[in-house]
């Protein structure tokens, strides 16, 4: 089943890993680039790269980001030289970011750089940036606007969010690869990612929602709330910033008009969304097997919706 998965770098990325084990090259991930940052002379694209590392089975699962068993020798030397040291990058991670910077500086597209990084890592599925145009998520917190990475790292993602802005979004557009993948899909999945800063920027690219809603494939979202709670990260702060309940129903309210169904966690104590069809299954992805199991459950819902 040709599947397009919209994803950020944690929940969505884990579902991508599960999906790849089940459908291999039939999976195309459209990843958020609102988290991108230019720093240390390189172009860091955290979500597309994290998805790629999950798909290549290289991610540091303990830390939740970066590459397992990697070292920080270049970064340590850079900070000794006086470079900014709040944003760290491990050595092999730095390579993809250097490659992307150079590729784009020479006139290449971010999409082609990402496809090449995916090929270099030997992944069988496809990872596409949501757009080749720069979009940068900015956060208002403690009365101050700052880049998303500064909020996540310097503030630890701990302080309440007062506003979210997507710089550059009005001038951005989906790429031809994104448009083709969506049109050709048999199933479109909004992954269990932060709905505001991971899925939100993807849906906010002008024309993206229209591409998705006009596609013939059923559209299904997977809730990032497991047993009523966020597994990791500041999703609750962002839900509150948009005045939404911190529940699967709150997430579904942000996807109204886009999705046909929502998959909620089987242990979720909160009521399922009542304005969209909902399905229930275990959604905690803590192992290779559970990631594949969640992927199979999502595909089963997709098959059911296609058959109706
Ligand atoms: P980020 O880009 O690193 O912030 O990652 P995402 O936006 O992709 O993911 C953050 C969300 O993933 C959080 O809301 C988590 O609750 C959710 N998440 C993480 N692990 C799981 C899981 O195993 N199952 C589900 N359903 N959600 C998860």
Tab-separated table of C-alpha atoms in Angstrom, residues 73-290:
chain	number	residue	atom	x	y	z
A	73	UNK	CA	35.260	15.554	18.483
A	74	UNK	CA	34.725	18.209	15.796
A	75	UNK	CA	32.111	20.004	17.889
A	76	UNK	CA	34.356	19.962	20.977
A	77	UNK	CA	37.225	21.412	18.961
A	78	UNK	CA	34.905	24.042	17.454
A	79	UNK	CA	33.723	25.156	20.885
A	80	UNK	CA	37.359	25.328	22.088
A	81	UNK	CA	37.954	27.677	19.179
A	82	UNK	CA	35.117	29.879	20.437
A	83	UNK	CA	32.239	28.732	18.195
A	84	UNK	CA	28.732	28.814	19.716
A	85	UNK	CA	28.368	25.736	21.874
A	86	UNK	CA	24.681	25.660	22.807
A	87	UNK	CA	23.775	23.584	19.751
A	88	UNK	CA	25.819	20.402	19.628
A	89	UNK	CA	26.284	18.105	16.648
A	90	UNK	CA	28.031	14.773	16.669
A	91	UNK	CA	30.676	14.016	14.060
A	92	UNK	CA	28.667	11.825	11.675
A	93	UNK	CA	25.592	14.025	12.083
A	94	UNK	CA	27.750	16.987	11.098
A	95	UNK	CA	28.602	15.222	7.827
A	96	UNK	CA	24.982	15.249	6.549
A	97	UNK	CA	24.643	18.903	7.579
A	98	UNK	CA	27.885	19.857	5.807
A	99	UNK	CA	26.839	17.888	2.740
A	100	UNK	CA	23.445	19.687	2.645
A	101	UNK	CA	25.004	23.136	3.099
A	102	UNK	CA	27.471	22.543	0.279
A	103	UNK	CA	24.877	20.944	-2.008
A	104	UNK	CA	22.527	23.941	-1.656
A	105	UNK	CA	25.375	26.489	-1.923
A	106	UNK	CA	26.288	24.921	-5.265
A	107	UNK	CA	22.727	25.500	-6.520
A	108	UNK	CA	21.186	22.135	-5.609
A	109	UNK	CA	17.780	21.631	-4.024
A	110	UNK	CA	17.315	20.567	-0.418
A	111	UNK	CA	15.091	17.725	-1.682
A	112	UNK	CA	17.931	16.286	-3.801
A	113	UNK	CA	20.389	16.624	-0.915
A	114	UNK	CA	17.979	14.708	1.345
A	115	UNK	CA	17.373	12.013	-1.276
A	116	UNK	CA	21.135	11.601	-1.642
A	117	UNK	CA	21.581	11.409	2.158
A	118	UNK	CA	18.869	8.699	2.223
A	119	UNK	CA	20.608	6.754	-0.556
A	120	UNK	CA	23.943	7.165	1.213
A	121	UNK	CA	22.415	5.667	4.377
A	122	UNK	CA	20.991	2.798	2.319
A	123	UNK	CA	17.335	3.323	3.265
A	124	UNK	CA	14.675	1.685	1.097
A	125	UNK	CA	11.917	4.271	1.587
A	126	UNK	CA	11.959	7.950	0.603
A	127	UNK	CA	12.334	11.021	2.826
A	128	UNK	CA	11.242	14.358	1.363
A	129	UNK	CA	11.571	17.785	2.982
A	130	UNK	CA	8.108	19.430	3.043
A	131	UNK	CA	9.450	22.268	0.878
A	132	UNK	CA	12.688	23.506	-0.685
A	133	UNK	CA	11.895	27.013	0.528
A	134	UNK	CA	13.177	28.046	3.961
A	135	UNK	CA	10.563	27.978	6.726
A	136	UNK	CA	11.731	28.651	10.279
A	137	UNK	CA	9.519	28.134	13.322
A	138	UNK	CA	9.790	30.870	15.937
A	139	UNK	CA	8.448	30.731	19.462
A	140	UNK	CA	7.218	33.438	21.825
A	141	UNK	CA	7.977	32.404	25.375
A	142	UNK	CA	8.743	34.416	28.527
A	143	UNK	CA	7.837	37.484	26.455
A	144	UNK	CA	10.610	36.887	23.906
A	145	UNK	CA	10.603	35.555	20.338
A	146	UNK	CA	13.351	33.049	19.578
A	147	UNK	CA	14.158	30.323	17.094
A	148	UNK	CA	12.633	26.920	17.836
A	149	UNK	CA	15.982	25.268	18.619
A	150	UNK	CA	16.839	28.052	21.073
A	151	UNK	CA	13.484	27.477	22.793
A	152	UNK	CA	13.977	23.698	22.884
A	153	UNK	CA	17.622	23.737	23.965
A	154	UNK	CA	18.198	26.977	25.910
A	155	UNK	CA	14.743	26.947	27.556
A	156	UNK	CA	14.669	23.142	27.617
A	157	UNK	CA	11.188	23.383	26.040
A	158	UNK	CA	9.991	23.895	29.628
A	159	UNK	CA	8.434	27.338	29.594
A	160	UNK	CA	4.863	28.047	28.483
A	161	UNK	CA	4.471	28.940	24.811
A	162	UNK	CA	2.744	32.252	24.148
A	163	UNK	CA	2.943	32.248	20.353
A	164	UNK	CA	4.204	30.349	17.316
A	165	UNK	CA	5.226	31.920	14.029
A	166	UNK	CA	6.342	30.191	10.820
A	167	UNK	CA	8.811	32.591	9.213
A	168	UNK	CA	8.865	32.252	5.409
A	169	UNK	CA	5.748	30.067	5.216
A	170	UNK	CA	3.813	32.434	2.901
A	171	UNK	CA	6.595	32.234	0.299
A	172	UNK	CA	6.997	28.446	0.539
A	173	UNK	CA	5.541	25.804	-1.760
A	174	UNK	CA	5.379	22.016	-1.836
A	175	UNK	CA	7.946	20.424	-4.157
A	176	UNK	CA	6.939	18.450	-7.267
A	177	UNK	CA	8.078	15.274	-5.447
A	178	UNK	CA	5.755	16.035	-2.512
A	179	UNK	CA	2.832	16.757	-4.859
A	180	UNK	CA	3.383	13.522	-6.822
A	181	UNK	CA	3.770	11.387	-3.693
A	182	UNK	CA	0.499	12.736	-2.253
A	183	UNK	CA	-1.406	12.317	-5.534
A	184	UNK	CA	-0.123	8.744	-5.990
A	185	UNK	CA	-0.678	7.668	-2.366
A	186	UNK	CA	-3.144	4.945	-1.391
A	187	UNK	CA	-2.989	6.074	2.240
A	188	UNK	CA	-1.978	9.393	3.839
A	189	UNK	CA	-0.968	9.287	7.501
A	190	UNK	CA	-0.427	12.247	9.824
A	191	UNK	CA	2.122	10.721	12.196
A	192	UNK	CA	1.991	10.881	16.024
A	193	UNK	CA	4.139	14.009	16.030
A	194	UNK	CA	3.729	17.371	17.708
A	195	UNK	CA	0.634	18.676	15.876
A	196	UNK	CA	1.681	22.329	16.209
A	197	UNK	CA	5.397	22.451	15.407
A	198	UNK	CA	5.903	19.197	13.442
A	199	UNK	CA	2.700	18.506	11.477
A	200	UNK	CA	1.488	22.147	11.702
A	201	UNK	CA	4.241	23.617	9.477
A	202	UNK	CA	3.764	20.861	6.851
A	203	UNK	CA	0.022	21.559	6.617
A	204	UNK	CA	0.685	25.323	6.594
A	205	UNK	CA	2.784	25.247	3.399
A	206	UNK	CA	0.481	27.050	0.944
A	207	UNK	CA	-1.192	24.467	-1.310
A	208	UNK	CA	-0.306	21.478	0.909
A	209	UNK	CA	-3.748	21.069	2.504
A	210	UNK	CA	-5.382	21.273	-0.933
A	211	UNK	CA	-3.014	18.600	-2.286
A	212	UNK	CA	-3.919	16.326	0.623
A	213	UNK	CA	-7.668	16.917	0.617
A	214	UNK	CA	-7.929	16.493	-3.158
A	215	UNK	CA	-5.981	13.197	-3.081
A	216	UNK	CA	-8.079	10.059	-3.400
A	217	UNK	CA	-6.321	8.235	-0.525
A	218	UNK	CA	-7.937	8.063	2.922
A	219	UNK	CA	-6.312	10.388	5.454
A	220	UNK	CA	-5.648	9.078	8.937
A	221	UNK	CA	-3.955	10.738	11.924
A	222	UNK	CA	-2.260	8.834	14.736
A	223	UNK	CA	-2.560	10.462	18.156
A	224	UNK	CA	0.691	11.404	19.938
A	225	UNK	CA	-1.094	10.882	23.289
A	226	UNK	CA	-0.265	7.465	24.734
A	227	UNK	CA	-2.357	6.482	27.774
A	228	UNK	CA	-3.467	10.118	27.870
A	229	UNK	CA	0.064	11.523	28.046
A	230	UNK	CA	2.743	12.839	25.719
A	231	UNK	CA	5.605	10.322	25.466
A	232	UNK	CA	8.319	12.974	25.138
A	233	UNK	CA	8.702	16.678	24.429
A	234	UNK	CA	6.729	19.889	24.847
A	235	UNK	CA	3.542	18.980	22.882
A	236	UNK	CA	1.304	20.023	25.823
A	237	UNK	CA	2.804	23.554	25.906
A	238	UNK	CA	1.998	23.947	22.229
A	239	UNK	CA	-1.537	22.572	22.558
A	240	UNK	CA	-2.223	25.049	25.374
A	241	UNK	CA	-0.745	27.906	23.312
A	242	UNK	CA	-3.437	27.189	20.711
A	243	UNK	CA	-6.117	26.831	23.395
A	244	UNK	CA	-6.674	23.158	22.631
A	245	UNK	CA	-7.225	20.345	25.116
A	246	UNK	CA	-4.132	18.205	25.698
A	247	UNK	CA	-5.870	15.112	24.331
A	248	UNK	CA	-6.301	13.121	21.125
A	249	UNK	CA	-9.539	15.066	20.550
A	250	UNK	CA	-7.557	18.304	20.871
A	251	UNK	CA	-5.109	17.053	18.241
A	252	UNK	CA	-7.979	15.971	15.958
A	253	UNK	CA	-9.482	19.473	16.264
A	254	UNK	CA	-6.331	20.835	14.582
A	255	UNK	CA	-6.753	18.402	11.668
A	256	UNK	CA	-10.459	19.012	10.979
A	257	UNK	CA	-11.209	19.150	7.271
A	258	UNK	CA	-8.052	17.184	6.506
A	259	UNK	CA	-8.488	13.760	8.125
A	260	UNK	CA	-11.110	11.041	7.687
A	261	UNK	CA	-10.184	9.193	10.869
A	262	UNK	CA	-8.030	9.331	13.990
A	263	UNK	CA	-6.238	6.413	15.573
A	264	UNK	CA	-6.158	6.784	19.374
A	265	UNK	CA	-4.193	4.822	21.916
A	266	UNK	CA	-6.036	1.817	23.357
A	267	UNK	CA	-5.122	2.949	26.898
A	268	UNK	CA	-6.166	6.556	26.424
A	269	UNK	CA	-8.524	7.469	29.315
A	270	UNK	CA	-9.782	10.601	27.529
A	271	UNK	CA	-12.877	10.473	25.332
A	272	UNK	CA	-12.164	9.863	21.646
A	273	UNK	CA	-12.801	12.768	19.270
A	274	UNK	CA	-16.527	12.932	18.571
A	275	UNK	CA	-16.428	14.884	15.314
A	276	UNK	CA	-14.249	12.435	13.380
A	277	UNK	CA	-14.307	8.678	13.122
A	278	UNK	CA	-11.885	7.059	15.536
A	279	UNK	CA	-10.093	3.739	15.862
A	280	UNK	CA	-8.248	2.390	18.853
A	281	UNK	CA	-5.040	0.381	19.097
A	282	UNK	CA	-1.855	0.214	21.202
A	283	UNK	CA	0.356	3.004	19.878
A	284	UNK	CA	3.447	2.929	22.125
A	285	UNK	CA	6.483	2.303	19.894
A	286	UNK	CA	9.246	1.241	22.278
A	287	UNK	CA	10.773	-1.601	20.242
A	288	UNK	CA	11.263	-2.752	16.661
A	289	UNK	CA	8.338	-5.134	17.077
A	290	UNK	CA	5.966	-2.537	18.570
